[in-house]
């Protein structure tokens, strides 16, 4: 009997979930936002309650102290010693980490060095790790990498068509992301389909604010849409996804205020995608409302979003030479039934076909017709559970 906490630290936020293991019961979860500011917000959810407070939180260490104190304050734990493990989500594992690892000084240093590959994420992830090491130094501490599931990609998929030196000397290659989510929903899909994962060809579509698709052959990632960084792939909430790279120097040359490549990349990461095309929102629910109200920019963004997803599914049908199932997951994939229908509408030639009676809001499981050659599934993702399981597995 042990309590394990899964941590997803961002630059100014820290999401957490506390599990009773090995039962995998969620005891509590929460999020601390606006870390670094005087009006940070901490929310704790447990027993059907939601408790929020606004206070000054200087850094991640203070945030971790607060969340542990809150666990005691709300009676979720009576002593810190009940927590025996912590698992940290880390975005970039580079070529070093092909699976989850126990945190050591060396591992922590490597996570920090890999910030070159994920400058927005790895430093924040490392801050979360440091905070826990300082406060609970004796518990099992594990890092779980977003990239690890994609370590099985063949070279033909992960290499860019560039001179060798850019790969060998500069590590420029496709790493992918959202690996824990793709792995989890692939496993769940196999359970739902009642077949061993080893015998299945799946396309997993993680469609949230960030979007990535993966071709999963026999339980292994063989291609994925995020690339050297999470900017690649289909259109996303605020990210452009794939564009012609020649646009970057063109914009630097012609647009006042966009003075260098970094400024353009910032636009491509934070001001593009659904937000860029609509000019007002990055949120699918707002976008759907805009479409409903007849806003032409929203309609265009919606149509583009579906179009890019459909094209990636087409790619992966080719990569896998046909698939057993397409799996929708994450905030949009799990909830936006009309979007799912629109995407699959354009893929019927390939054997996908949605049953409108099954494809309704709130549903999970199979949503394709009985006759469909390629099944379509909705599977809620659970990255935190994968993290908690990896902590257990490495606890020894
Ligand atoms: P993140 O990548 O930040 O983890 P999520 O997986 O939570 O993102 O997905 C966020 C997206 O899910 C938002 O665009 C949001 O509008 C969308 N979403 C959430 N609920 C619904 C819903 N009921 N219908 C349509 N979209 C939804």
XYZ file of C-alpha atoms and ligand atoms in Angstrom, residues 15 178 206-210 282-286 288 330-332 335-336 361, ligand 1:
46
model
C -0.677 19.690 -12.230
C 2.475 12.781 -26.117
C -4.394 12.835 -29.459
C -6.379 15.992 -30.193
C -6.234 18.520 -27.390
C -4.702 21.971 -27.355
C -1.622 20.188 -28.656
C -7.805 28.688 -29.455
C -10.597 26.728 -27.784
C -12.644 24.142 -29.707
C -15.832 24.904 -27.775
C -15.605 28.604 -28.734
C -17.845 25.371 -32.495
C -7.751 14.131 -25.438
C -10.014 17.148 -24.881
C -11.171 17.553 -28.474
C -15.622 15.361 -26.851
C -16.036 16.938 -30.274
C -21.110 13.539 -26.769
P -4.241 20.145 -23.343
O -3.483 19.880 -24.602
O -4.101 21.540 -22.834
O -4.105 19.060 -22.293
P -6.949 19.161 -23.569
O -6.661 17.759 -23.928
O -7.541 19.449 -22.237
O -5.731 20.103 -23.849
O -7.949 19.736 -24.686
C -8.362 21.061 -24.689
C -9.322 21.238 -25.848
O -10.446 20.354 -25.683
C -9.886 22.641 -25.967
O -9.817 23.085 -27.309
C -11.332 22.446 -25.561
O -12.195 23.367 -26.197
C -11.612 21.059 -26.045
N -12.822 20.523 -25.415
C -13.029 20.246 -24.105
N -14.320 19.871 -23.902
C -14.936 19.920 -25.114
C -16.271 19.690 -25.573
N -17.222 19.317 -24.743
N -16.510 19.836 -26.897
C -15.545 20.226 -27.750
N -14.285 20.488 -27.371
C -13.977 20.347 -26.082
